[in-house]
Amino acid sequence: MEWELGFRSFFHGTGTLSKRRFRKPFPEARFRLYCETDFDRCSEIYENVDQGRFPPNGLGEFQKYLKEDVALKLVIESEGETIGTCGIDIETVKVGEYSFDNAWLIYGLIDSKWQGNGFGTLSVAFRLSLLTLERSSWLVRMTSAGNGTEKFYKQLGFRFFQTSDLGAGVSLDEFFGRITRNELANFQSKLRPDLRIQALLFGKYHRYNVVEDEQ
């Protein structure tokens, strides 16, 4: 299958995510599930980070995401303060006889005054640690509005895939990385993810998508 061969070729040996790329020691922080009372603070964090970097009406789209139950949403706390938010969902895509598991990292935001201290790196690592060791490897997807965050994700091992035009002059760059079972185990041994959060991710936010393959 041309689609399968092209996809395998793209990811083979490239875009590899490993703990050695996460150079800074992880700061102390607590991750917990988002709740409705976090709405105003998360909106404030978005605005603090935005400063013209995000697409028009980005705040409205972000607030819509907060209100909808479409992904596992987390908030990040440090020193008694909510300093960031991030999300993740899981999708299993099947094309003919071939299937792969895709984890999508969504809205990783750290309040501007807390940036530069390793919390953004930690938010990526924590979400990776929620993945299960049942697969030999995972594909991990993220998008960037071309606002500088793409450099951060490239440093962690993500590889540019394509630019998607959303209309109205807005486009998003799409990046993928691949993490193996051994590397995932390294993250889990360091971060010891909350098994209740992991179970919720795979129980409620695991989607299945069957794609028609073009012969």
mmCIF file with all atom_site columns, C-alpha atoms in Angstrom:
data_model
loop_
_atom_site.group_PDB
_atom_site.id
_atom_site.type_symbol
_atom_site.label_atom_id
_atom_site.label_alt_id
_atom_site.label_comp_id
_atom_site.label_asym_id
_atom_site.label_entity_id
_atom_site.label_seq_id
_atom_site.pdbx_PDB_ins_code
_atom_site.Cartn_x
_atom_site.Cartn_y
_atom_site.Cartn_z
_atom_site.occupancy
_atom_site.B_iso_or_equiv
_atom_site.pdbx_formal_charge
_atom_site.auth_seq_id
_atom_site.auth_comp_id
_atom_site.auth_asym_id
_atom_site.auth_atom_id
_atom_site.pdbx_PDB_model_num
ATOM 1   C CA . MET A 1 1   ? 0.000   0.000  0.000  1.00 0.00 ? 1   MET A CA 1
ATOM 2   C CA . GLU A 1 2   ? 1.497   3.345  -1.046 1.00 0.00 ? 2   GLU A CA 1
ATOM 3   C CA . TRP A 1 3   ? 0.063   5.167  2.006  1.00 0.00 ? 3   TRP A CA 1
ATOM 4   C CA . GLU A 1 4   ? 1.491   2.615  4.430  1.00 0.00 ? 4   GLU A CA 1
ATOM 5   C CA . LEU A 1 5   ? 4.924   2.527  2.800  1.00 0.00 ? 5   LEU A CA 1
ATOM 6   C CA . GLY A 1 6   ? 5.140   6.325  2.785  1.00 0.00 ? 6   GLY A CA 1
ATOM 7   C CA . PHE A 1 7   ? 4.098   6.572  6.403  1.00 0.00 ? 7   PHE A CA 1
ATOM 8   C CA . ARG A 1 8   ? 6.524   3.877  7.552  1.00 0.00 ? 8   ARG A CA 1
ATOM 9   C CA . SER A 1 9   ? 9.336   5.553  5.591  1.00 0.00 ? 9   SER A CA 1
ATOM 10  C CA . PHE A 1 10  ? 8.647   8.931  7.179  1.00 0.00 ? 10  PHE A CA 1
ATOM 11  C CA . PHE A 1 11  ? 8.814   7.686  10.747 1.00 0.00 ? 11  PHE A CA 1
ATOM 12  C CA . HIS A 1 12  ? 11.536  5.058  10.447 1.00 0.00 ? 12  HIS A CA 1
ATOM 13  C CA . GLY A 1 13  ? 14.517  6.246  12.498 1.00 0.00 ? 13  GLY A CA 1
ATOM 14  C CA . THR A 1 14  ? 13.379  9.889  12.607 1.00 0.00 ? 14  THR A CA 1
ATOM 15  C CA . GLY A 1 15  ? 11.541  12.119 15.024 1.00 0.00 ? 15  GLY A CA 1
ATOM 16  C CA . THR A 1 16  ? 12.566  9.906  17.936 1.00 0.00 ? 16  THR A CA 1
ATOM 17  C CA . LEU A 1 17  ? 11.623  11.120 21.402 1.00 0.00 ? 17  LEU A CA 1
ATOM 18  C CA . SER A 1 18  ? 13.966  10.072 24.190 1.00 0.00 ? 18  SER A CA 1
ATOM 19  C CA . LYS A 1 19  ? 14.610  11.164 27.752 1.00 0.00 ? 19  LYS A CA 1
ATOM 20  C CA . ARG A 1 20  ? 18.165  12.279 26.888 1.00 0.00 ? 20  ARG A CA 1
ATOM 21  C CA . ARG A 1 21  ? 16.689  15.135 24.820 1.00 0.00 ? 21  ARG A CA 1
ATOM 22  C CA . PHE A 1 22  ? 14.954  16.453 27.946 1.00 0.00 ? 22  PHE A CA 1
ATOM 23  C CA . ARG A 1 23  ? 18.164  17.906 29.352 1.00 0.00 ? 23  ARG A CA 1
ATOM 24  C CA . LYS A 1 24  ? 17.008  20.013 32.288 1.00 0.00 ? 24  LYS A CA 1
ATOM 25  C CA . PRO A 1 25  ? 16.110  18.375 35.592 1.00 0.00 ? 25  PRO A CA 1
ATOM 26  C CA . PHE A 1 26  ? 12.336  18.372 35.947 1.00 0.00 ? 26  PHE A CA 1
ATOM 27  C CA . PRO A 1 27  ? 10.999  21.043 38.344 1.00 0.00 ? 27  PRO A CA 1
ATOM 28  C CA . GLU A 1 28  ? 8.632   20.176 41.175 1.00 0.00 ? 28  GLU A CA 1
ATOM 29  C CA . ALA A 1 29  ? 4.997   20.336 40.043 1.00 0.00 ? 29  ALA A CA 1
ATOM 30  C CA . ARG A 1 30  ? 1.660   18.618 40.477 1.00 0.00 ? 30  ARG A CA 1
ATOM 31  C CA . PHE A 1 31  ? -0.626  17.565 37.623 1.00 0.00 ? 31  PHE A CA 1
ATOM 32  C CA . ARG A 1 32  ? -4.332  17.169 38.276 1.00 0.00 ? 32  ARG A CA 1
ATOM 33  C CA . LEU A 1 33  ? -7.506  16.915 36.224 1.00 0.00 ? 33  LEU A CA 1
ATOM 34  C CA . TYR A 1 34  ? -9.021  20.150 34.938 1.00 0.00 ? 34  TYR A CA 1
ATOM 35  C CA . CYS A 1 35  ? -12.357 21.191 36.442 1.00 0.00 ? 35  CYS A CA 1
ATOM 36  C CA . GLU A 1 36  ? -14.841 23.974 35.681 1.00 0.00 ? 36  GLU A CA 1
ATOM 37  C CA . THR A 1 37  ? -13.462 26.232 38.404 1.00 0.00 ? 37  THR A CA 1
ATOM 38  C CA . ASP A 1 38  ? -10.140 26.335 36.494 1.00 0.00 ? 38  ASP A CA 1
ATOM 39  C CA . PHE A 1 39  ? -11.768 28.031 33.481 1.00 0.00 ? 39  PHE A CA 1
ATOM 40  C CA . ASP A 1 40  ? -10.920 31.652 34.366 1.00 0.00 ? 40  ASP A CA 1
ATOM 41  C CA . ARG A 1 41  ? -7.351  30.900 35.415 1.00 0.00 ? 41  ARG A CA 1
ATOM 42  C CA . CYS A 1 42  ? -6.646  28.818 32.289 1.00 0.00 ? 42  CYS A CA 1
ATOM 43  C CA . SER A 1 43  ? -8.117  31.586 30.119 1.00 0.00 ? 43  SER A CA 1
ATOM 44  C CA . GLU A 1 44  ? -5.838  34.060 31.885 1.00 0.00 ? 44  GLU A CA 1
ATOM 45  C CA . ILE A 1 45  ? -2.819  31.847 31.219 1.00 0.00 ? 45  ILE A CA 1
ATOM 46  C CA . TYR A 1 46  ? -3.732  31.694 27.523 1.00 0.00 ? 46  TYR A CA 1
ATOM 47  C CA . GLU A 1 47  ? -3.924  35.487 27.334 1.00 0.00 ? 47  GLU A CA 1
ATOM 48  C CA . ASN A 1 48  ? -0.620  35.888 29.179 1.00 0.00 ? 48  ASN A CA 1
ATOM 49  C CA . VAL A 1 49  ? 1.098   33.551 26.735 1.00 0.00 ? 49  VAL A CA 1
ATOM 50  C CA . ASP A 1 50  ? -0.651  34.899 23.625 1.00 0.00 ? 50  ASP A CA 1
ATOM 51  C CA . GLN A 1 51  ? 0.561   38.498 23.250 1.00 0.00 ? 51  GLN A CA 1
ATOM 52  C CA . GLY A 1 52  ? -0.252  38.318 19.523 1.00 0.00 ? 52  GLY A CA 1
ATOM 53  C CA . ARG A 1 53  ? 1.485   34.980 18.978 1.00 0.00 ? 53  ARG A CA 1
ATOM 54  C CA . PHE A 1 54  ? -1.634  32.888 18.403 1.00 0.00 ? 54  PHE A CA 1
ATOM 55  C CA . PRO A 1 55  ? -4.217  32.936 15.572 1.00 0.00 ? 55  PRO A CA 1
ATOM 56  C CA . PRO A 1 56  ? -7.130  35.432 15.630 1.00 0.00 ? 56  PRO A CA 1
ATOM 57  C CA . ASN A 1 57  ? -9.983  34.287 17.897 1.00 0.00 ? 57  ASN A CA 1
ATOM 58  C CA . GLY A 1 58  ? -7.561  31.811 19.455 1.00 0.00 ? 58  GLY A CA 1
ATOM 59  C CA . LEU A 1 59  ? -8.888  32.572 22.928 1.00 0.00 ? 59  LEU A CA 1
ATOM 60  C CA . GLY A 1 60  ? -12.435 31.749 21.848 1.00 0.00 ? 60  GLY A CA 1
ATOM 61  C CA . GLU A 1 61  ? -11.321 28.424 20.383 1.00 0.00 ? 61  GLU A CA 1
ATOM 62  C CA . PHE A 1 62  ? -9.342  27.631 23.524 1.00 0.00 ? 62  PHE A CA 1
ATOM 63  C CA . GLN A 1 63  ? -12.319 28.398 25.767 1.00 0.00 ? 63  GLN A CA 1
ATOM 64  C CA . LYS A 1 64  ? -14.520 26.215 23.563 1.00 0.00 ? 64  LYS A CA 1
ATOM 65  C CA . TYR A 1 65  ? -11.994 23.392 24.049 1.00 0.00 ? 65  TYR A CA 1
ATOM 66  C CA . LEU A 1 66  ? -12.123 23.927 27.827 1.00 0.00 ? 66  LEU A CA 1
ATOM 67  C CA . LYS A 1 67  ? -15.917 23.643 27.860 1.00 0.00 ? 67  LYS A CA 1
ATOM 68  C CA . GLU A 1 68  ? -16.136 20.577 25.612 1.00 0.00 ? 68  GLU A CA 1
ATOM 69  C CA . ASP A 1 69  ? -15.348 17.083 26.869 1.00 0.00 ? 69  ASP A CA 1
ATOM 70  C CA . VAL A 1 70  ? -13.152 16.176 23.906 1.00 0.00 ? 70  VAL A CA 1
ATOM 71  C CA . ALA A 1 71  ? -9.750  15.475 25.477 1.00 0.00 ? 71  ALA A CA 1
ATOM 72  C CA . LEU A 1 72  ? -8.065  14.761 28.775 1.00 0.00 ? 72  LEU A CA 1
ATOM 73  C CA . LYS A 1 73  ? -7.322  18.194 30.213 1.00 0.00 ? 73  LYS A CA 1
ATOM 74  C CA . LEU A 1 74  ? -4.841  18.813 33.023 1.00 0.00 ? 74  LEU A CA 1
ATOM 75  C CA . VAL A 1 75  ? -3.706  21.768 35.067 1.00 0.00 ? 75  VAL A CA 1
ATOM 76  C CA . ILE A 1 76  ? -0.199  22.189 36.434 1.00 0.00 ? 76  ILE A CA 1
ATOM 77  C CA . GLU A 1 77  ? 0.411   23.508 39.938 1.00 0.00 ? 77  GLU A CA 1
ATOM 78  C CA . SER A 1 78  ? 3.612   24.662 41.603 1.00 0.00 ? 78  SER A CA 1
ATOM 79  C CA . GLU A 1 79  ? 4.155   26.484 44.889 1.00 0.00 ? 79  GLU A CA 1
ATOM 80  C CA . GLY A 1 80  ? 0.399   26.563 45.467 1.00 0.00 ? 80  GLY A CA 1
ATOM 81  C CA . GLU A 1 81  ? -0.366  28.307 42.162 1.00 0.00 ? 81  GLU A CA 1
ATOM 82  C CA . THR A 1 82  ? -1.896  27.103 38.893 1.00 0.00 ? 82  THR A CA 1
ATOM 83  C CA . ILE A 1 83  ? 0.901   27.823 36.432 1.00 0.00 ? 83  ILE A CA 1
ATOM 84  C CA . GLY A 1 84  ? -0.153  25.962 33.303 1.00 0.00 ? 84  GLY A CA 1
ATOM 85  C CA . THR A 1 85  ? -2.490  23.642 31.499 1.00 0.00 ? 85  THR A CA 1
ATOM 86  C CA . CYS A 1 86  ? -2.141  20.892 28.903 1.00 0.00 ? 86  CYS A CA 1
ATOM 87  C CA . GLY A 1 87  ? -4.186  18.211 27.181 1.00 0.00 ? 87  GLY A CA 1
ATOM 88  C CA . ILE A 1 88  ? -3.864  14.875 25.415 1.00 0.00 ? 88  ILE A CA 1
ATOM 89  C CA . ASP A 1 89  ? -6.044  12.407 23.571 1.00 0.00 ? 89  ASP A CA 1
ATOM 90  C CA . ILE A 1 90  ? -5.433  9.039  21.940 1.00 0.00 ? 90  ILE A CA 1
ATOM 91  C CA . GLU A 1 91  ? -6.445  7.867  18.481 1.00 0.00 ? 91  GLU A CA 1
ATOM 92  C CA . THR A 1 92  ? -6.027  4.450  16.910 1.00 0.00 ? 92  THR A CA 1
ATOM 93  C CA . VAL A 1 93  ? -6.025  4.781  13.119 1.00 0.00 ? 93  VAL A CA 1
ATOM 94  C CA . LYS A 1 94  ? -6.616  1.735  10.931 1.00 0.00 ? 94  LYS A CA 1
ATOM 95  C CA . VAL A 1 95  ? -5.824  1.689  7.199  1.00 0.00 ? 95  VAL A CA 1
ATOM 96  C CA . GLY A 1 96  ? -6.534  -1.689 5.628  1.00 0.00 ? 96  GLY A CA 1
ATOM 97  C CA . GLU A 1 97  ? -4.513  -4.248 7.579  1.00 0.00 ? 97  GLU A CA 1
ATOM 98  C CA . TYR A 1 98  ? -2.219  -1.595 9.049  1.00 0.00 ? 98  TYR A CA 1
ATOM 99  C CA . SER A 1 99  ? -2.940  0.373  12.221 1.00 0.00 ? 99  SER A CA 1
ATOM 100 C CA . PHE A 1 100 ? -1.035  2.748  14.456 1.00 0.00 ? 100 PHE A CA 1
ATOM 101 C CA . ASP A 1 101 ? -1.612  4.493  17.760 1.00 0.00 ? 101 ASP A CA 1
ATOM 102 C CA . ASN A 1 102 ? -1.404  8.260  17.750 1.00 0.00 ? 102 ASN A CA 1
ATOM 103 C CA . ALA A 1 103 ? -1.185  10.448 20.873 1.00 0.00 ? 103 ALA A CA 1
ATOM 104 C CA . TRP A 1 104 ? -2.052  14.103 20.299 1.00 0.00 ? 104 TRP A CA 1
ATOM 105 C CA . LEU A 1 105 ? -0.568  16.689 22.653 1.00 0.00 ? 105 LEU A CA 1
ATOM 106 C CA . ILE A 1 106 ? -2.976  19.632 22.917 1.00 0.00 ? 106 ILE A CA 1
ATOM 107 C CA . TYR A 1 107 ? -2.672  23.171 24.283 1.00 0.00 ? 107 TYR A CA 1
ATOM 108 C CA . GLY A 1 108 ? 0.506   22.965 26.323 1.00 0.00 ? 108 GLY A CA 1
ATOM 109 C CA . LEU A 1 109 ? 0.537   26.395 28.004 1.00 0.00 ? 109 LEU A CA 1
ATOM 110 C CA . ILE A 1 110 ? 2.780   27.670 30.785 1.00 0.00 ? 110 ILE A CA 1
ATOM 111 C CA . ASP A 1 111 ? 2.100   31.113 32.287 1.00 0.00 ? 111 ASP A CA 1
ATOM 112 C CA . SER A 1 112 ? 4.667   33.538 30.912 1.00 0.00 ? 112 SER A CA 1
ATOM 113 C CA . LYS A 1 113 ? 6.179   34.369 34.310 1.00 0.00 ? 113 LYS A CA 1
ATOM 114 C CA . TRP A 1 114 ? 6.913   30.657 34.919 1.00 0.00 ? 114 TRP A CA 1
ATOM 115 C CA . GLN A 1 115 ? 8.474   29.971 31.519 1.00 0.00 ? 115 GLN A CA 1
ATOM 116 C CA . GLY A 1 116 ? 12.143  29.115 31.179 1.00 0.00 ? 116 GLY A CA 1
ATOM 117 C CA . ASN A 1 117 ? 12.142  26.910 34.271 1.00 0.00 ? 117 ASN A CA 1
ATOM 118 C CA . GLY A 1 118 ? 11.485  23.549 32.635 1.00 0.00 ? 118 GLY A CA 1
ATOM 119 C CA . PHE A 1 119 ? 7.720   23.376 33.165 1.00 0.00 ? 119 PHE A CA 1
ATOM 120 C CA . GLY A 1 120 ? 6.993   23.209 29.419 1.00 0.00 ? 120 GLY A CA 1
ATOM 121 C CA . THR A 1 121 ? 9.399   20.304 29.041 1.00 0.00 ? 121 THR A CA 1
ATOM 122 C CA . LEU A 1 122 ? 7.834   18.644 32.069 1.00 0.00 ? 122 LEU A CA 1
ATOM 123 C CA . SER A 1 123 ? 4.319   19.006 30.614 1.00 0.00 ? 123 SER A CA 1
ATOM 124 C CA . VAL A 1 124 ? 5.430   17.115 27.488 1.00 0.00 ? 124 VAL A CA 1
ATOM 125 C CA . ALA A 1 125 ? 7.226   14.432 29.503 1.00 0.00 ? 125 ALA A CA 1
ATOM 126 C CA . PHE A 1 126 ? 4.287   13.930 31.881 1.00 0.00 ? 126 PHE A CA 1
ATOM 127 C CA . ARG A 1 127 ? 1.836   13.445 29.030 1.00 0.00 ? 127 ARG A CA 1
ATOM 128 C CA . LEU A 1 128 ? 4.199   10.978 27.357 1.00 0.00 ? 128 LEU A CA 1
ATOM 129 C CA . SER A 1 129 ? 4.414   9.046  30.628 1.00 0.00 ? 129 SER A CA 1
ATOM 130 C CA . LEU A 1 130 ? 0.637   8.461  30.491 1.00 0.00 ? 130 LEU A CA 1
ATOM 131 C CA . LEU A 1 131 ? 1.016   6.244  27.419 1.00 0.00 ? 131 LEU A CA 1
ATOM 132 C CA . THR A 1 132 ? 0.976   2.490  27.983 1.00 0.00 ? 132 THR A CA 1
ATOM 133 C CA . LEU A 1 133 ? 3.832   0.030  27.500 1.00 0.00 ? 133 LEU A CA 1
ATOM 134 C CA . GLU A 1 134 ? 1.608   -2.399 25.610 1.00 0.00 ? 134 GLU A CA 1
ATOM 135 C CA . ARG A 1 135 ? 2.704   -0.990 22.221 1.00 0.00 ? 135 ARG A CA 1
ATOM 136 C CA . SER A 1 136 ? 6.210   -1.315 20.796 1.00 0.00 ? 136 SER A CA 1
ATOM 137 C CA . SER A 1 137 ? 6.083   2.399  19.957 1.00 0.00 ? 137 SER A CA 1
ATOM 138 C CA . TRP A 1 138 ? 3.739   5.381  19.839 1.00 0.00 ? 138 TRP A CA 1
ATOM 139 C CA . LEU A 1 139 ? 3.370   8.212  17.352 1.00 0.00 ? 139 LEU A CA 1
ATOM 140 C CA . VAL A 1 140 ? 3.006   11.567 19.091 1.00 0.00 ? 140 VAL A CA 1
ATOM 141 C CA . ARG A 1 141 ? 1.451   14.544 17.322 1.00 0.00 ? 141 ARG A CA 1
ATOM 142 C CA . MET A 1 142 ? 1.436   18.249 18.093 1.00 0.00 ? 142 MET A CA 1
ATOM 143 C CA . THR A 1 143 ? 0.655   21.443 16.193 1.00 0.00 ? 143 THR A CA 1
ATOM 144 C CA . SER A 1 144 ? 2.178   24.920 16.278 1.00 0.00 ? 144 SER A CA 1
ATOM 145 C CA . ALA A 1 145 ? 0.934   28.239 14.958 1.00 0.00 ? 145 ALA A CA 1
ATOM 146 C CA . GLY A 1 146 ? 4.485   29.111 13.922 1.00 0.00 ? 146 GLY A CA 1
ATOM 147 C CA . ASN A 1 147 ? 4.958   31.269 16.999 1.00 0.00 ? 147 ASN A CA 1
ATOM 148 C CA . GLY A 1 148 ? 8.352   29.987 18.098 1.00 0.00 ? 148 GLY A CA 1
ATOM 149 C CA . THR A 1 149 ? 7.156   26.890 19.939 1.00 0.00 ? 149 THR A CA 1
ATOM 150 C CA . GLU A 1 150 ? 8.142   24.755 16.947 1.00 0.00 ? 150 GLU A CA 1
ATOM 151 C CA . LYS A 1 151 ? 11.808  25.274 17.902 1.00 0.00 ? 151 LYS A CA 1
ATOM 152 C CA . PHE A 1 152 ? 11.089  23.930 21.373 1.00 0.00 ? 152 PHE A CA 1
ATOM 153 C CA . TYR A 1 153 ? 9.377   20.815 20.015 1.00 0.00 ? 153 TYR A CA 1
ATOM 154 C CA . LYS A 1 154 ? 12.132  20.161 17.482 1.00 0.00 ? 154 LYS A CA 1
ATOM 155 C CA . GLN A 1 155 ? 14.670  20.175 20.297 1.00 0.00 ? 155 GLN A CA 1
ATOM 156 C CA . LEU A 1 156 ? 12.664  17.438 21.996 1.00 0.00 ? 156 LEU A CA 1
ATOM 157 C CA . GLY A 1 157 ? 12.792  15.272 18.861 1.00 0.00 ? 157 GLY A CA 1
ATOM 158 C CA . PHE A 1 158 ? 9.608   16.157 16.973 1.00 0.00 ? 158 PHE A CA 1
ATOM 159 C CA . ARG A 1 159 ? 9.825   16.346 13.186 1.00 0.00 ? 159 ARG A CA 1
ATOM 160 C CA . PHE A 1 160 ? 7.894   18.681 10.876 1.00 0.00 ? 160 PHE A CA 1
ATOM 161 C CA . PHE A 1 161 ? 5.230   16.868 8.852  1.00 0.00 ? 161 PHE A CA 1
ATOM 162 C CA . GLN A 1 162 ? 3.044   19.404 7.051  1.00 0.00 ? 162 GLN A CA 1
ATOM 163 C CA . THR A 1 163 ? 1.361   22.809 7.205  1.00 0.00 ? 163 THR A CA 1
ATOM 164 C CA . SER A 1 164 ? -2.434  22.820 7.271  1.00 0.00 ? 164 SER A CA 1
ATOM 165 C CA . ASP A 1 165 ? -4.373  25.845 5.999  1.00 0.00 ? 165 ASP A CA 1
ATOM 166 C CA . LEU A 1 166 ? -7.325  26.566 8.280  1.00 0.00 ? 166 LEU A CA 1
ATOM 167 C CA . GLY A 1 167 ? -8.584  29.485 6.201  1.00 0.00 ? 167 GLY A CA 1
ATOM 168 C CA . ALA A 1 168 ? -8.846  33.185 7.057  1.00 0.00 ? 168 ALA A CA 1
ATOM 169 C CA . GLY A 1 169 ? -5.078  33.452 6.811  1.00 0.00 ? 169 GLY A CA 1
ATOM 170 C CA . VAL A 1 170 ? -4.499  30.964 9.633  1.00 0.00 ? 170 VAL A CA 1
ATOM 171 C CA . SER A 1 171 ? -2.237  27.934 9.247  1.00 0.00 ? 171 SER A CA 1
ATOM 172 C CA . LEU A 1 172 ? -0.833  25.360 11.658 1.00 0.00 ? 172 LEU A CA 1
ATOM 173 C CA . ASP A 1 173 ? 2.410   23.411 11.388 1.00 0.00 ? 173 ASP A CA 1
ATOM 174 C CA . GLU A 1 174 ? 2.018   19.750 12.270 1.00 0.00 ? 174 GLU A CA 1
ATOM 175 C CA . PHE A 1 175 ? 4.806   17.778 13.936 1.00 0.00 ? 175 PHE A CA 1
ATOM 176 C CA . PHE A 1 176 ? 5.215   14.099 14.785 1.00 0.00 ? 176 PHE A CA 1
ATOM 177 C CA . GLY A 1 177 ? 7.575   12.179 16.999 1.00 0.00 ? 177 GLY A CA 1
ATOM 178 C CA . ARG A 1 178 ? 7.926   8.512  17.848 1.00 0.00 ? 178 ARG A CA 1
ATOM 179 C CA . ILE A 1 179 ? 8.603   7.066  21.283 1.00 0.00 ? 179 ILE A CA 1
ATOM 180 C CA . THR A 1 180 ? 9.602   3.443  21.821 1.00 0.00 ? 180 THR A CA 1
ATOM 181 C CA . ARG A 1 181 ? 8.537   1.217  24.679 1.00 0.00 ? 181 ARG A CA 1
ATOM 182 C CA . ASN A 1 182 ? 11.996  1.411  26.285 1.00 0.00 ? 182 ASN A CA 1
ATOM 183 C CA . GLU A 1 183 ? 12.091  5.215  26.170 1.00 0.00 ? 183 GLU A CA 1
ATOM 184 C CA . LEU A 1 184 ? 8.551   5.409  27.509 1.00 0.00 ? 184 LEU A CA 1
ATOM 185 C CA . ALA A 1 185 ? 9.584   3.203  30.421 1.00 0.00 ? 185 ALA A CA 1
ATOM 186 C CA . ASN A 1 186 ? 12.367  5.705  31.187 1.00 0.00 ? 186 ASN A CA 1
ATOM 187 C CA . PHE A 1 187 ? 9.835   8.528  31.464 1.00 0.00 ? 187 PHE A CA 1
ATOM 188 C CA . GLN A 1 188 ? 7.513   6.458  33.644 1.00 0.00 ? 188 GLN A CA 1
ATOM 189 C CA . SER A 1 189 ? 10.281  5.451  36.040 1.00 0.00 ? 189 SER A CA 1
ATOM 190 C CA . LYS A 1 190 ? 11.119  9.114  36.563 1.00 0.00 ? 190 LYS A CA 1
ATOM 191 C CA . LEU A 1 191 ? 7.624   10.623 36.708 1.00 0.00 ? 191 LEU A CA 1
ATOM 192 C CA . ARG A 1 192 ? 5.500   7.758  38.073 1.00 0.00 ? 192 ARG A CA 1
ATOM 193 C CA . PRO A 1 193 ? 2.232   8.796  36.364 1.00 0.00 ? 193 PRO A CA 1
ATOM 194 C CA . ASP A 1 194 ? -1.107  8.732  38.150 1.00 0.00 ? 194 ASP A CA 1
ATOM 195 C CA . LEU A 1 195 ? -2.718  5.436  37.098 1.00 0.00 ? 195 LEU A CA 1
ATOM 196 C CA . ARG A 1 196 ? -6.204  6.891  37.591 1.00 0.00 ? 196 ARG A CA 1
ATOM 197 C CA . ILE A 1 197 ? -5.460  9.637  35.056 1.00 0.00 ? 197 ILE A CA 1
ATOM 198 C CA . GLN A 1 198 ? -3.969  7.065  32.681 1.00 0.00 ? 198 GLN A CA 1
ATOM 199 C CA . ALA A 1 199 ? -7.069  4.860  32.962 1.00 0.00 ? 199 ALA A CA 1
ATOM 200 C CA . LEU A 1 200 ? -9.327  7.847  32.231 1.00 0.00 ? 200 LEU A CA 1
ATOM 201 C CA . LEU A 1 201 ? -7.267  8.744  29.164 1.00 0.00 ? 201 LEU A CA 1
ATOM 202 C CA . PHE A 1 202 ? -7.551  5.279  27.643 1.00 0.00 ? 202 PHE A CA 1
ATOM 203 C CA . GLY A 1 203 ? -11.103 4.685  28.772 1.00 0.00 ? 203 GLY A CA 1
ATOM 204 C CA . LYS A 1 204 ? -12.827 7.937  27.817 1.00 0.00 ? 204 LYS A CA 1
ATOM 205 C CA . TYR A 1 205 ? -10.498 9.752  25.429 1.00 0.00 ? 205 TYR A CA 1
ATOM 206 C CA . HIS A 1 206 ? -9.356  6.932  23.156 1.00 0.00 ? 206 HIS A CA 1
ATOM 207 C CA . ARG A 1 207 ? -10.844 7.354  19.677 1.00 0.00 ? 207 ARG A CA 1
ATOM 208 C CA . TYR A 1 208 ? -10.840 4.871  16.783 1.00 0.00 ? 208 TYR A CA 1
ATOM 209 C CA . ASN A 1 209 ? -10.692 5.960  13.162 1.00 0.00 ? 209 ASN A CA 1
ATOM 210 C CA . VAL A 1 210 ? -10.875 3.735  10.083 1.00 0.00 ? 210 VAL A CA 1
ATOM 211 C CA . VAL A 1 211 ? -9.402  5.320  6.942  1.00 0.00 ? 211 VAL A CA 1
ATOM 212 C CA . GLU A 1 212 ? -10.171 4.094  3.435  1.00 0.00 ? 212 GLU A CA 1
ATOM 213 C CA . ASP A 1 213 ? -6.877  3.153  1.793  1.00 0.00 ? 213 ASP A CA 1
ATOM 214 C CA . GLU A 1 214 ? -6.257  4.170  -1.844 1.00 0.00 ? 214 GLU A CA 1
ATOM 215 C CA . GLN A 1 215 ? -4.746  1.283  -3.731 1.00 0.00 ? 215 GLN A CA 1
#
